[in-house]
Amino acid sequence: MKEEVKTQDLAEQENDNSVPARLARGEHVALIEAEHLTKKFGDLVVLDDISEKIEEGEKVAIIGPSGSGKSTFLRCLNVLEDPTSGAVYFEGANLCDLKVDINLHRRRMGMVFQQFNLFNNMNVLKNITLAPVHIGLQDLRKIKRKNFFRKIANLFRKGDKKQPLLPVETTAKQIKESAKENAMRLLNRIGLADKASAYPSTLSGGQRQRIAIVRALAMNPKVMLFDEPTSALDPEMVGEVLALIKELADEGMTMVIVTHEMGFAREVATRVLFMDGGKIQEQGAPEQIFGSPTNDRLKDFLSKVL
Amino acid sequence: MWESFYEQFIVYDGYKLVLQGLMNTMIIALVGLVIGIVIGTIVAVIHVAGTRSRVARVFAYIGDLYTTIFRGTPIVVQLLVFHFVIFPLIRLNIPGVWESVLVFGLNSGAYVAEIMRGGILSVEVGQLEAGRTLGLSFTTTMLKVVFPQAIKNVIPTLGNELIAITKDTSVAGYVGTTDLTVAFRALASNDYQIIIPYLMLALVYLVIVIIFTVIIRIVERRLRKSERRS
């Protein structure tokens, strides 16, 4: 009841452009929307009131000097970093709301880290299948538990009031096998199928990062967030990782990439954001950003890195 | 001297007492450590998770209080307080060995909590973050990713704790538990031939500790190996 009134109120305020209001009016909402995102570490303002939309299919590159808040911004997008104020909406759901099950939404946002962060205690195959298997089994258990309680409740209900049981479509074995199959398919794709039983400590940086990317892909994410994916790599290994990311981009994956590889940003991105001092100073198509920058700080930055 | 010890040990059934003492010492040390590990791990996880919510923070304070009390008082005093004050107060009537097990468990829990906290912190944050970004919950990531790595890092220190608790059990006699020390003291005091029983006592502790050290080293090597396999 209360919810309804609130929704109506929002719908009536035509000039309210917040995501809930637009959702209530049935208007378009971008895949990821950040609203007045602010992040402070103590007194230090890292993100200063950023509002930004990322549409499906976009490849957004974020560039800027170190300490400009680009990594923090990316980490706020899947609430790895709790924003001090403001909100992040993913598919219309407010991720900063504590009532929202963040784990449910994070499944659909892949993230790749600078330090790879492969699970050191598992081999490559287990690294990739851990989350899909665990989450699959968890969902299966949930359905079975619900069915169990419904069965008991049905004992006390009369004929037409009995609730139907939820369909159980898979078995634990099937979940494990399909996850393994999918993992091997992905490993084949990056040419590392023979490393399936190797432990991360025996692999090169480039291999680790490609496996980290594949591990995120195994969850079938809607968007991939890359946090300086090549910054911790030896120069000779940067190429293989960038090639894989480019391949994903060509397949139409939505992605947000924090990067120092200007050439790559220019080639792959559909939009480039330049951040400095916790604000997005300038943004636009790569040709515009790299070709005819207007912001002084961007000009200064480009003159140093190009 | 030897004849006297032989007489006490074999003829007057001293070996039975010693075996019982050995068993009690092992029960107190091993079960106590297991209880300690369980308590310590819970306290450590609560402490690490302590910044996440207000409820967790309250529990973290309770955990802090617990470690402060049990690390801040001698084990003998704890035994006496529990035996003469707390257990009678809550009308808990259990055999002396299990009283000691409980107290030693609580005591070592305070130390293990700090060991485990260090172990968890020694695993990079990135491991936890990677698990969370895949949609796994905090608990799942802890259990499947962080703990297995933390355990590997704390095995040597936990081994230290096992050795320490084994030797500490020698004060269990204060509350009437027949442990190794009590058994050998009985042998010694029967005919006041004290030299051999006490030297034997020291030797038995030494052998136990050496055995534990070897086992810990083997376990440690096993765990480390798994990571390097290619």
Tab-separated table of C-alpha atoms in Angstrom, chain B:
chain	number	residue	atom	x	y	z
B	1	MET	CA	67.388	-46.125	42.666
B	2	TRP	CA	66.359	-48.046	39.573
B	3	GLU	CA	65.025	-50.941	41.636
B	4	SER	CA	62.821	-48.546	43.543
B	5	PHE	CA	61.457	-47.055	40.310
B	6	TYR	CA	60.960	-50.529	38.828
B	7	GLU	CA	59.130	-51.570	41.950
B	8	GLN	CA	56.867	-48.570	41.876
B	9	PHE	CA	56.297	-48.732	38.131
B	10	ILE	CA	55.676	-52.442	37.561
B	11	VAL	CA	55.057	-54.211	40.843
B	12	TYR	CA	52.787	-51.626	42.401
B	13	ASP	CA	50.979	-50.939	39.126
B	14	GLY	CA	52.469	-47.459	38.699
B	15	TYR	CA	52.335	-47.873	34.920
B	16	LYS	CA	48.550	-47.914	35.040
B	17	LEU	CA	48.542	-44.541	36.740
B	18	VAL	CA	51.063	-43.212	34.244
B	19	LEU	CA	49.045	-44.465	31.274
B	20	GLN	CA	45.920	-42.869	32.672
B	21	GLY	CA	47.847	-39.660	33.197
B	22	LEU	CA	49.146	-39.813	29.630
B	23	MET	CA	45.642	-40.316	28.292
B	24	ASN	CA	44.269	-37.426	30.324
B	25	THR	CA	47.102	-35.149	29.241
B	26	MET	CA	46.464	-35.989	25.595
B	27	ILE	CA	42.693	-35.520	25.947
B	28	ILE	CA	43.124	-32.135	27.594
B	29	ALA	CA	45.711	-30.962	25.061
B	30	LEU	CA	44.039	-32.221	21.880
B	31	VAL	CA	40.348	-31.705	22.677
B	32	GLY	CA	41.262	-28.420	24.349
B	33	LEU	CA	43.039	-27.257	21.211
B	34	VAL	CA	40.117	-28.309	19.001
B	35	ILE	CA	37.737	-26.302	21.198
B	36	GLY	CA	40.259	-23.467	21.103
B	37	ILE	CA	40.429	-23.551	17.315
B	38	VAL	CA	36.641	-23.483	17.004
B	39	ILE	CA	36.255	-20.596	19.466
B	40	GLY	CA	39.298	-18.774	18.124
B	41	THR	CA	38.151	-19.008	14.526
B	42	ILE	CA	34.705	-17.670	15.356
B	43	VAL	CA	36.145	-14.789	17.366
B	44	ALA	CA	38.647	-14.006	14.610
B	45	VAL	CA	36.043	-13.995	11.830
B	46	ILE	CA	33.745	-11.780	13.872
B	47	HIS	CA	36.659	-9.459	14.447
B	48	VAL	CA	37.570	-9.321	10.766
B	49	ALA	CA	33.919	-8.805	9.792
B	50	GLY	CA	33.537	-6.334	12.673
B	51	THR	CA	33.463	-3.216	10.549
B	52	ARG	CA	30.562	-4.421	8.437
B	53	SER	CA	27.599	-3.740	10.677
B	54	ARG	CA	26.714	-2.481	14.132
B	55	VAL	CA	25.655	-5.916	15.400
B	56	ALA	CA	28.936	-7.425	14.251
B	57	ARG	CA	30.788	-4.623	16.015
B	58	VAL	CA	29.098	-5.448	19.328
B	59	PHE	CA	30.148	-9.081	18.935
B	60	ALA	CA	33.654	-7.951	18.059
B	61	TYR	CA	33.825	-6.063	21.362
B	62	ILE	CA	32.678	-9.163	23.231
B	63	GLY	CA	35.402	-11.120	21.451
B	64	ASP	CA	37.974	-8.503	22.464
B	65	LEU	CA	36.843	-8.724	26.073
B	66	TYR	CA	37.158	-12.500	25.949
B	67	THR	CA	40.722	-12.456	24.583
B	68	THR	CA	41.727	-9.787	27.077
B	69	ILE	CA	40.465	-11.787	30.058
B	70	PHE	CA	41.843	-15.160	29.024
B	71	ARG	CA	45.185	-13.875	27.841
B	72	GLY	CA	45.495	-11.567	30.817
B	73	THR	CA	45.216	-14.142	33.601
B	74	PRO	CA	47.374	-17.211	34.329
B	75	ILE	CA	45.977	-20.587	33.325
B	76	VAL	CA	46.300	-21.884	36.901
B	77	VAL	CA	44.156	-19.034	38.175
B	78	GLN	CA	41.603	-19.745	35.451
B	79	LEU	CA	41.499	-23.408	36.442
B	80	LEU	CA	40.967	-22.521	40.092
B	81	VAL	CA	38.317	-19.901	39.358
B	82	PHE	CA	36.387	-22.234	37.085
B	83	HIS	CA	36.726	-25.233	39.395
B	84	PHE	CA	35.831	-23.487	42.634
B	85	VAL	CA	33.661	-20.568	41.533
B	86	ILE	CA	32.082	-20.785	38.107
B	87	PHE	CA	31.346	-24.489	37.732
B	88	PRO	CA	29.701	-24.765	41.201
B	89	LEU	CA	27.784	-21.572	40.450
B	90	ILE	CA	26.250	-22.937	37.254
B	91	ARG	CA	25.874	-26.388	38.903
B	92	LEU	CA	27.987	-28.031	36.246
B	93	ASN	CA	29.107	-31.389	37.566
B	94	ILE	CA	31.477	-33.132	35.182
B	95	PRO	CA	34.624	-35.223	35.656
B	96	GLY	CA	37.781	-33.264	36.405
B	97	VAL	CA	39.333	-34.083	33.048
B	98	TRP	CA	36.502	-32.448	31.154
B	99	GLU	CA	36.602	-29.431	33.441
B	100	SER	CA	40.231	-29.034	32.455
B	101	VAL	CA	39.367	-29.595	28.791
B	102	LEU	CA	36.839	-26.755	28.927
B	103	VAL	CA	39.172	-24.330	30.678
B	104	PHE	CA	42.114	-25.161	28.433
B	105	GLY	CA	39.841	-24.847	25.404
B	106	LEU	CA	38.660	-21.408	26.495
B	107	ASN	CA	42.208	-20.369	27.277
B	108	SER	CA	43.707	-21.486	24.002
B	109	GLY	CA	40.734	-20.009	22.110
B	110	ALA	CA	41.962	-16.580	23.155
B	111	TYR	CA	45.399	-17.245	21.685
B	112	VAL	CA	44.086	-19.020	18.589
B	113	ALA	CA	41.776	-16.056	17.911
B	114	GLU	CA	44.809	-13.833	17.433
B	115	ILE	CA	46.621	-16.493	15.399
B	116	MET	CA	43.607	-16.925	13.118
B	117	ARG	CA	43.112	-13.192	12.759
B	118	GLY	CA	46.686	-12.877	11.602
B	119	GLY	CA	46.140	-15.797	9.247
B	120	ILE	CA	43.035	-14.303	7.690
B	121	LEU	CA	44.710	-10.914	7.305
B	122	SER	CA	47.701	-12.585	5.645
B	123	VAL	CA	45.478	-13.576	2.719
B	124	GLU	CA	45.283	-10.704	0.228
B	125	VAL	CA	42.036	-8.718	0.218
B	126	GLY	CA	41.902	-9.359	-3.498
B	127	GLN	CA	40.984	-12.991	-2.875
B	128	LEU	CA	37.906	-11.955	-0.914
B	129	GLU	CA	37.057	-9.262	-3.453
B	130	ALA	CA	37.348	-11.707	-6.337
B	131	GLY	CA	34.928	-14.075	-4.624
B	132	ARG	CA	32.482	-11.315	-3.848
B	133	THR	CA	32.482	-9.955	-7.415
B	134	LEU	CA	31.566	-13.427	-8.676
B	135	GLY	CA	28.400	-13.200	-6.583
B	136	LEU	CA	29.522	-15.472	-3.745
B	137	SER	CA	28.495	-14.389	-0.263
B	138	PHE	CA	30.948	-13.229	2.398
B	139	THR	CA	30.572	-16.525	4.272
B	140	THR	CA	31.040	-18.698	1.198
B	141	THR	CA	34.105	-16.788	0.081
B	142	MET	CA	35.561	-17.041	3.572
B	143	LEU	CA	34.955	-20.782	3.771
B	144	LYS	CA	36.036	-21.738	0.261
B	145	VAL	CA	38.759	-19.246	-0.546
B	146	VAL	CA	40.155	-17.358	2.434
B	147	PHE	CA	40.198	-20.068	5.133
B	148	PRO	CA	42.014	-22.756	3.159
B	149	GLN	CA	44.769	-20.235	2.459
B	150	ALA	CA	44.765	-18.819	5.982
B	151	ILE	CA	45.078	-22.300	7.512
B	152	LYS	CA	48.154	-22.940	5.416
B	153	ASN	CA	49.728	-19.786	6.788
B	154	VAL	CA	48.921	-20.497	10.440
B	155	ILE	CA	49.846	-24.199	10.646
B	156	PRO	CA	53.327	-23.468	12.072
B	157	THR	CA	51.902	-21.094	14.685
B	158	LEU	CA	49.065	-23.478	15.521
B	159	GLY	CA	51.698	-26.174	16.001
B	160	ASN	CA	53.388	-23.877	18.467
B	161	GLU	CA	50.091	-23.505	20.290
B	162	LEU	CA	49.652	-27.289	20.386
B	163	ILE	CA	53.067	-27.670	21.974
B	164	ALA	CA	52.394	-24.889	24.459
B	165	ILE	CA	49.033	-26.292	25.509
B	166	THR	CA	50.494	-29.796	25.867
B	167	LYS	CA	53.056	-28.541	28.336
B	168	ASP	CA	50.570	-26.276	30.093
B	169	THR	CA	48.412	-29.279	30.927
B	170	SER	CA	50.952	-30.090	33.627
B	171	VAL	CA	49.057	-27.707	35.917
B	172	ALA	CA	45.774	-29.598	35.536
B	173	GLY	CA	46.632	-31.358	38.791
B	174	TYR	CA	45.674	-28.169	40.636
B	175	VAL	CA	42.018	-29.103	40.260
B	176	GLY	CA	42.464	-32.796	40.903
B	177	THR	CA	42.919	-34.091	37.372
B	178	THR	CA	45.275	-37.042	37.132
B	179	ASP	CA	47.557	-35.953	34.340
B	180	LEU	CA	51.108	-37.095	33.570
B	181	THR	CA	52.670	-34.820	36.145
B	182	VAL	CA	50.337	-35.963	38.906
B	183	ALA	CA	50.979	-39.605	38.021
B	184	PHE	CA	54.754	-39.292	38.161
B	185	ARG	CA	54.601	-37.221	41.306
B	186	ALA	CA	52.642	-40.038	42.912
B	187	LEU	CA	55.380	-42.454	41.930
B	188	ALA	CA	58.012	-40.150	43.352
B	189	SER	CA	56.284	-39.474	46.617
B	190	ASN	CA	55.546	-43.102	47.395
B	191	ASP	CA	59.080	-43.823	48.548
B	192	TYR	CA	60.797	-40.445	48.194
B	193	GLN	CA	63.054	-41.681	45.389
B	194	ILE	CA	62.383	-38.582	43.350
B	195	ILE	CA	65.185	-38.329	40.805
B	196	ILE	CA	64.197	-40.954	38.262
B	197	PRO	CA	60.441	-40.325	38.179
B	198	TYR	CA	60.930	-36.596	37.557
B	199	LEU	CA	63.573	-37.131	34.909
B	200	MET	CA	61.294	-39.670	33.251
B	201	LEU	CA	58.458	-37.158	33.406
B	202	ALA	CA	60.545	-34.570	31.586
B	203	LEU	CA	61.551	-37.173	29.022
B	204	VAL	CA	57.947	-38.172	28.330
B	205	TYR	CA	56.930	-34.554	27.698
B	206	LEU	CA	59.931	-34.089	25.452
B	207	VAL	CA	59.059	-37.174	23.399
B	208	ILE	CA	55.428	-36.083	23.026
B	209	VAL	CA	56.502	-32.632	21.840
B	210	ILE	CA	59.019	-34.079	19.387
B	211	ILE	CA	56.339	-36.340	17.920
B	212	PHE	CA	53.978	-33.383	17.538
B	213	THR	CA	56.699	-31.309	15.889
B	214	VAL	CA	57.329	-34.006	13.299
B	215	ILE	CA	53.621	-34.412	12.557
B	216	ILE	CA	53.147	-30.660	12.167
B	217	ARG	CA	56.066	-30.455	9.781
B	218	ILE	CA	54.680	-33.249	7.623
B	219	VAL	CA	51.236	-31.640	7.498
B	220	GLU	CA	52.772	-28.294	6.616
B	221	ARG	CA	54.818	-29.742	3.792
B	222	ARG	CA	51.800	-31.574	2.382
B	223	LEU	CA	49.722	-28.405	2.317
B	224	ARG	CA	52.448	-26.342	0.696
B	225	LYS	CA	53.057	-28.904	-1.992
B	226	SER	CA	49.525	-28.777	-3.363
B	227	GLU	CA	50.025	-25.192	-4.463
B	228	ARG	CA	53.085	-25.843	-6.551
B	229	ARG	CA	51.740	-28.727	-8.570
B	230	SER	CA	51.497	-27.843	-12.225
